[in-house]
PDB file of N, CA and C in Angstrom:
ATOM      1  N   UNK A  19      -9.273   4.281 -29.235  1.00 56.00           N
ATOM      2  CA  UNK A  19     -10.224   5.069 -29.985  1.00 56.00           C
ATOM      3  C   UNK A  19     -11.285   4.130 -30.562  1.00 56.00           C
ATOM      4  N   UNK A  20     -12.432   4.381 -30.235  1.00 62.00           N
ATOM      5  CA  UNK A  20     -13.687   3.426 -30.597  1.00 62.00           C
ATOM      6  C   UNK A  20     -14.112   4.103 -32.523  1.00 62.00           C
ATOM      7  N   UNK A  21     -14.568   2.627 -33.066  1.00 71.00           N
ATOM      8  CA  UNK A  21     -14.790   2.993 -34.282  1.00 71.00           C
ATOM      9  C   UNK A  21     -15.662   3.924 -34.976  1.00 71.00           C
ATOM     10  N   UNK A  22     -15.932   5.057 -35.367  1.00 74.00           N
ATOM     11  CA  UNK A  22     -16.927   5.993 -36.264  1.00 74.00           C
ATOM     12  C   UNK A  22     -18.000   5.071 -36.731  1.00 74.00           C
ATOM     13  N   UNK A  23     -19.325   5.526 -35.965  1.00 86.00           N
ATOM     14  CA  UNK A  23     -20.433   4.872 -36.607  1.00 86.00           C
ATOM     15  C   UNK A  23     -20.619   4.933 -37.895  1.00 86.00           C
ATOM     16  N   UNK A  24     -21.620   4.507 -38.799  1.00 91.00           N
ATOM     17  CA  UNK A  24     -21.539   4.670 -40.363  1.00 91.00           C
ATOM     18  C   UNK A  24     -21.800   5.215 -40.574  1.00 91.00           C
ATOM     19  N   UNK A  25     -23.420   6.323 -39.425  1.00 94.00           N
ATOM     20  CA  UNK A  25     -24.045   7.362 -39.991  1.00 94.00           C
ATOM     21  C   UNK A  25     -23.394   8.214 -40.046  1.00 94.00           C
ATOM     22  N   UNK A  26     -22.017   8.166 -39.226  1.00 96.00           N
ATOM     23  CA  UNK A  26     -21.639   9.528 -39.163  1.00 96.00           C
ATOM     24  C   UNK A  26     -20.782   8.939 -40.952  1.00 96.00           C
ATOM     25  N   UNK A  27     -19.882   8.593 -41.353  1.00 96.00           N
ATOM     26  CA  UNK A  27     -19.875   7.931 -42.286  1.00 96.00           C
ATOM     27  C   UNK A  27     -20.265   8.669 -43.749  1.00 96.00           C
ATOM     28  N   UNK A  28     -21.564   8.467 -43.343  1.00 96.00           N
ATOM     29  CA  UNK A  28     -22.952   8.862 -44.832  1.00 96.00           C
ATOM     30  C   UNK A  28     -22.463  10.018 -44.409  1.00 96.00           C
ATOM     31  N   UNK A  29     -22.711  10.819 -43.545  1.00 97.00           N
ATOM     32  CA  UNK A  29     -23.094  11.763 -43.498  1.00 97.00           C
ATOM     33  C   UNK A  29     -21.956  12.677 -43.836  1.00 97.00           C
ATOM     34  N   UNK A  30     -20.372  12.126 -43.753  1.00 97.00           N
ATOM     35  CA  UNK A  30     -19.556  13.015 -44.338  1.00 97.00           C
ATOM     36  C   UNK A  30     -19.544  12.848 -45.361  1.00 97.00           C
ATOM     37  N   UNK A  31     -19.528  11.681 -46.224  1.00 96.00           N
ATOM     38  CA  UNK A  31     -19.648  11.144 -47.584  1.00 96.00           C
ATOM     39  C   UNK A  31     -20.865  12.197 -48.647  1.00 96.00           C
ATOM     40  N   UNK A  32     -22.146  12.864 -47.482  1.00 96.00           N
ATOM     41  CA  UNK A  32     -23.086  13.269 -48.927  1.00 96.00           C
ATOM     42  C   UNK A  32     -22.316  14.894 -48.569  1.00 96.00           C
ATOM     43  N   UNK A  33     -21.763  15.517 -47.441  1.00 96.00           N
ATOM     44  CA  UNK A  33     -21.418  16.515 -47.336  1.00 96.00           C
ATOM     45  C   UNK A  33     -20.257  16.892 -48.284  1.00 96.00           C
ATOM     46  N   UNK A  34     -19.274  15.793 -48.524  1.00 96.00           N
ATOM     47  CA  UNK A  34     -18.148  16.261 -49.132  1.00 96.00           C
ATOM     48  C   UNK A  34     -18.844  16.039 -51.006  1.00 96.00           C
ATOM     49  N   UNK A  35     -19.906  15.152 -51.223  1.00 94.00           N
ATOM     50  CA  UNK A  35     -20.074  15.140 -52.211  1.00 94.00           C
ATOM     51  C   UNK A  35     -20.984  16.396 -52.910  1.00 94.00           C
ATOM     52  N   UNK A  36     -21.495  17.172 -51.643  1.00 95.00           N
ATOM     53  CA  UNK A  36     -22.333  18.457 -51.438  1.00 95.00           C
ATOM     54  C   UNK A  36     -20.871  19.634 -51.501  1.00 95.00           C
ATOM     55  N   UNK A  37     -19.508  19.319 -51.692  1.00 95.00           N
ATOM     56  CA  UNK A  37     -18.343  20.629 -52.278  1.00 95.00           C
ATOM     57  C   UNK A  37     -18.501  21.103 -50.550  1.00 95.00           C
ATOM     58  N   UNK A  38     -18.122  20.432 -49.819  1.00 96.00           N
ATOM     59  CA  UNK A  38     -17.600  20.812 -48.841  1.00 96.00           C
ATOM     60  C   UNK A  38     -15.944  20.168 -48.420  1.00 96.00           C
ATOM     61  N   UNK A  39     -15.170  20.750 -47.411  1.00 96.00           N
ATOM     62  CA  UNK A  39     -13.877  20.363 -47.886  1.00 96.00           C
ATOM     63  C   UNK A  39     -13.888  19.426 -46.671  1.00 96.00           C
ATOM     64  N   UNK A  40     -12.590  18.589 -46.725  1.00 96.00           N
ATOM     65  CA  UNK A  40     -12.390  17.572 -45.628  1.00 96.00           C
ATOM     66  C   UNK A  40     -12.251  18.318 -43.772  1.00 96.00           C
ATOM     67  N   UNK A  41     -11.665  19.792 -44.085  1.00 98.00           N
ATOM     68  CA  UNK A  41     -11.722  20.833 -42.980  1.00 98.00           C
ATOM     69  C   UNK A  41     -13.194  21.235 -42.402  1.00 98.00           C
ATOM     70  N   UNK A  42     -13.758  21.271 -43.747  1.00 98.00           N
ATOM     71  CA  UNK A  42     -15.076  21.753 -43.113  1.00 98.00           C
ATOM     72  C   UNK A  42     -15.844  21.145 -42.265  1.00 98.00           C
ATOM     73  N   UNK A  43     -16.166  19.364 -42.979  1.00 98.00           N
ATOM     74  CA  UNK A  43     -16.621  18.484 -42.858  1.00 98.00           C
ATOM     75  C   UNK A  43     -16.186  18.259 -41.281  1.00 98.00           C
ATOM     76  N   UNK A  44     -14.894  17.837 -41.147  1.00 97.00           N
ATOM     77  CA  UNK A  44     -14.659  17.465 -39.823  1.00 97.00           C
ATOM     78  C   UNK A  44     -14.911  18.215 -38.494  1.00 97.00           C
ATOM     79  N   UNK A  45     -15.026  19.565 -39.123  1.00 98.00           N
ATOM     80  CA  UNK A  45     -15.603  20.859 -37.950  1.00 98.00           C
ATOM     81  C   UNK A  45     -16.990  20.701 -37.647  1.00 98.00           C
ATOM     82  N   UNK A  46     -17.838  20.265 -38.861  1.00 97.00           N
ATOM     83  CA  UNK A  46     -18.857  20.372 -38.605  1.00 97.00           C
ATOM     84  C   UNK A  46     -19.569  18.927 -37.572  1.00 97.00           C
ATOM     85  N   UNK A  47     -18.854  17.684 -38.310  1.00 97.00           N
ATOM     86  CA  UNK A  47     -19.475  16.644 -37.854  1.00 97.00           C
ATOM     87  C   UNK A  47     -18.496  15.885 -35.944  1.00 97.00           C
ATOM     88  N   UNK A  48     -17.126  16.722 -36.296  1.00 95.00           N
ATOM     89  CA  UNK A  48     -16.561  16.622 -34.637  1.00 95.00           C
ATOM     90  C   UNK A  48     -15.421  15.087 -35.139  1.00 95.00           C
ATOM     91  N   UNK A  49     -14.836  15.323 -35.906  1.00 96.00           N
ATOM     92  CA  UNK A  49     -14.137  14.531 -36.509  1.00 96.00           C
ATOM     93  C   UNK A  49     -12.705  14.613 -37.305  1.00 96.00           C
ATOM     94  N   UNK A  50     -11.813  14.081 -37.325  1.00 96.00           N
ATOM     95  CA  UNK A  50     -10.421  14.808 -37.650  1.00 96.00           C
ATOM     96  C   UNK A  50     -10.638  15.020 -39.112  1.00 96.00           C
ATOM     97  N   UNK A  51     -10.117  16.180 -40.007  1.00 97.00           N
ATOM     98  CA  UNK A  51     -10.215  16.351 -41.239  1.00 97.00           C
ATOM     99  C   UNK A  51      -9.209  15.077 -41.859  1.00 97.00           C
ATOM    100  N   UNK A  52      -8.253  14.396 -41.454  1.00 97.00           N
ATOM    101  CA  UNK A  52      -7.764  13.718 -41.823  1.00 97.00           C
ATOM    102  C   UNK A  52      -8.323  12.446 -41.945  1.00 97.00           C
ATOM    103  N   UNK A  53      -9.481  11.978 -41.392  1.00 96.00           N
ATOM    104  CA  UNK A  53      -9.935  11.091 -40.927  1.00 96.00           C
ATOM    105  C   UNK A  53     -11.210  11.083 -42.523  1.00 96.00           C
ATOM    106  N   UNK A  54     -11.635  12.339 -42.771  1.00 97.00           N
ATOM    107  CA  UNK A  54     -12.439  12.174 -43.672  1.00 97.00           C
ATOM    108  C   UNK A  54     -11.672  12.129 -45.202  1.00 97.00           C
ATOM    109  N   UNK A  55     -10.505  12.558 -44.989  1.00 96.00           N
ATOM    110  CA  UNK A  55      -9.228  12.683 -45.985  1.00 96.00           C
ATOM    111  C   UNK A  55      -9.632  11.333 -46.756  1.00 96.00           C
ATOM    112  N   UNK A  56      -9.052  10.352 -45.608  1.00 96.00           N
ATOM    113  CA  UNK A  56      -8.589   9.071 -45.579  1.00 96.00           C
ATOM    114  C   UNK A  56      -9.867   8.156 -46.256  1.00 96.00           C
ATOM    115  N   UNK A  57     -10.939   8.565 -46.013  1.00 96.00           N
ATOM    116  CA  UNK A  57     -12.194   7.990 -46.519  1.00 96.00           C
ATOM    117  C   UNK A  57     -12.532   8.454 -47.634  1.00 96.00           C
ATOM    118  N   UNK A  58     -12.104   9.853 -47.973  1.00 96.00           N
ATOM    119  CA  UNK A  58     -12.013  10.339 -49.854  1.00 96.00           C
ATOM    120  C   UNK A  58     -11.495   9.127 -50.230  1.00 96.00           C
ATOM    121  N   UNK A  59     -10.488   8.548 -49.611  1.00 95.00           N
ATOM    122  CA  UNK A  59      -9.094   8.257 -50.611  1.00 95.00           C
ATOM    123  C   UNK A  59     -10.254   6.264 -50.847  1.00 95.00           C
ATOM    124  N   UNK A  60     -10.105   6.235 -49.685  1.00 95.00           N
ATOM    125  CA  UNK A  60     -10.236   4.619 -49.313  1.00 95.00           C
ATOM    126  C   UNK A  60     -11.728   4.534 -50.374  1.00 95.00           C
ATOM    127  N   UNK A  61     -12.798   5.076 -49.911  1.00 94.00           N
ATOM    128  CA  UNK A  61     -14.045   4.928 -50.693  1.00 94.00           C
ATOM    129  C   UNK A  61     -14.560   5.538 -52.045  1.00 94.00           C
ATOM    130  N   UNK A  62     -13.371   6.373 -52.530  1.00 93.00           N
ATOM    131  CA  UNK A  62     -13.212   6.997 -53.891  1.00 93.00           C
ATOM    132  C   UNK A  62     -14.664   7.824 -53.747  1.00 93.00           C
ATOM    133  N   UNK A  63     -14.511   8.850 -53.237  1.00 91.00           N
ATOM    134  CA  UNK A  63     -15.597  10.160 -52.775  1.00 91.00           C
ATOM    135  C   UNK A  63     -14.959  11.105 -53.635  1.00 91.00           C
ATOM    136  N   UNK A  64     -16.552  11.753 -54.428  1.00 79.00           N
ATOM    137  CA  UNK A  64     -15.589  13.149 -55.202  1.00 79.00           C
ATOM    138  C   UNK A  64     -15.933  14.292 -54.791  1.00 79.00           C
ATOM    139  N   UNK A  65     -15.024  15.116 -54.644  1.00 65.00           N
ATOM    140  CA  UNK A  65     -15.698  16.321 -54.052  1.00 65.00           C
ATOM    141  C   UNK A  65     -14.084  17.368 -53.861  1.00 65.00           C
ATOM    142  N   UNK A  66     -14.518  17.961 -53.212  1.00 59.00           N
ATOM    143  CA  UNK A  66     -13.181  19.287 -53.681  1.00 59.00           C
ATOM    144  C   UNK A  66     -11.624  18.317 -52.385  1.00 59.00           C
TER     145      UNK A  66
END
């Protein structure tokens, strides 16, 4: 599995900080919700 560019990155980072959920996020951007989970946790992101 090749690494997630950064934009994609930002771009879940201003979405989840925009009260979108880690489910949503990953539907929208083509990405595992767990994957953006993991980046709440790791980069201390606030959001629902």
């Amino acid at each position: 599995m090749s690494p997630v560019p950064q934009d994609i990155r930002r771009q879940a980072k201003s979405l989840v900080e925009a009260g979108k959920t880690s489910a949503e996020v990953g539907v929208l951007l083509d990405i595992k919700p767990g994957t953006v989970r993991e980046w709440k946790r790791r980069y201390i992101w606030d959001g629902p």
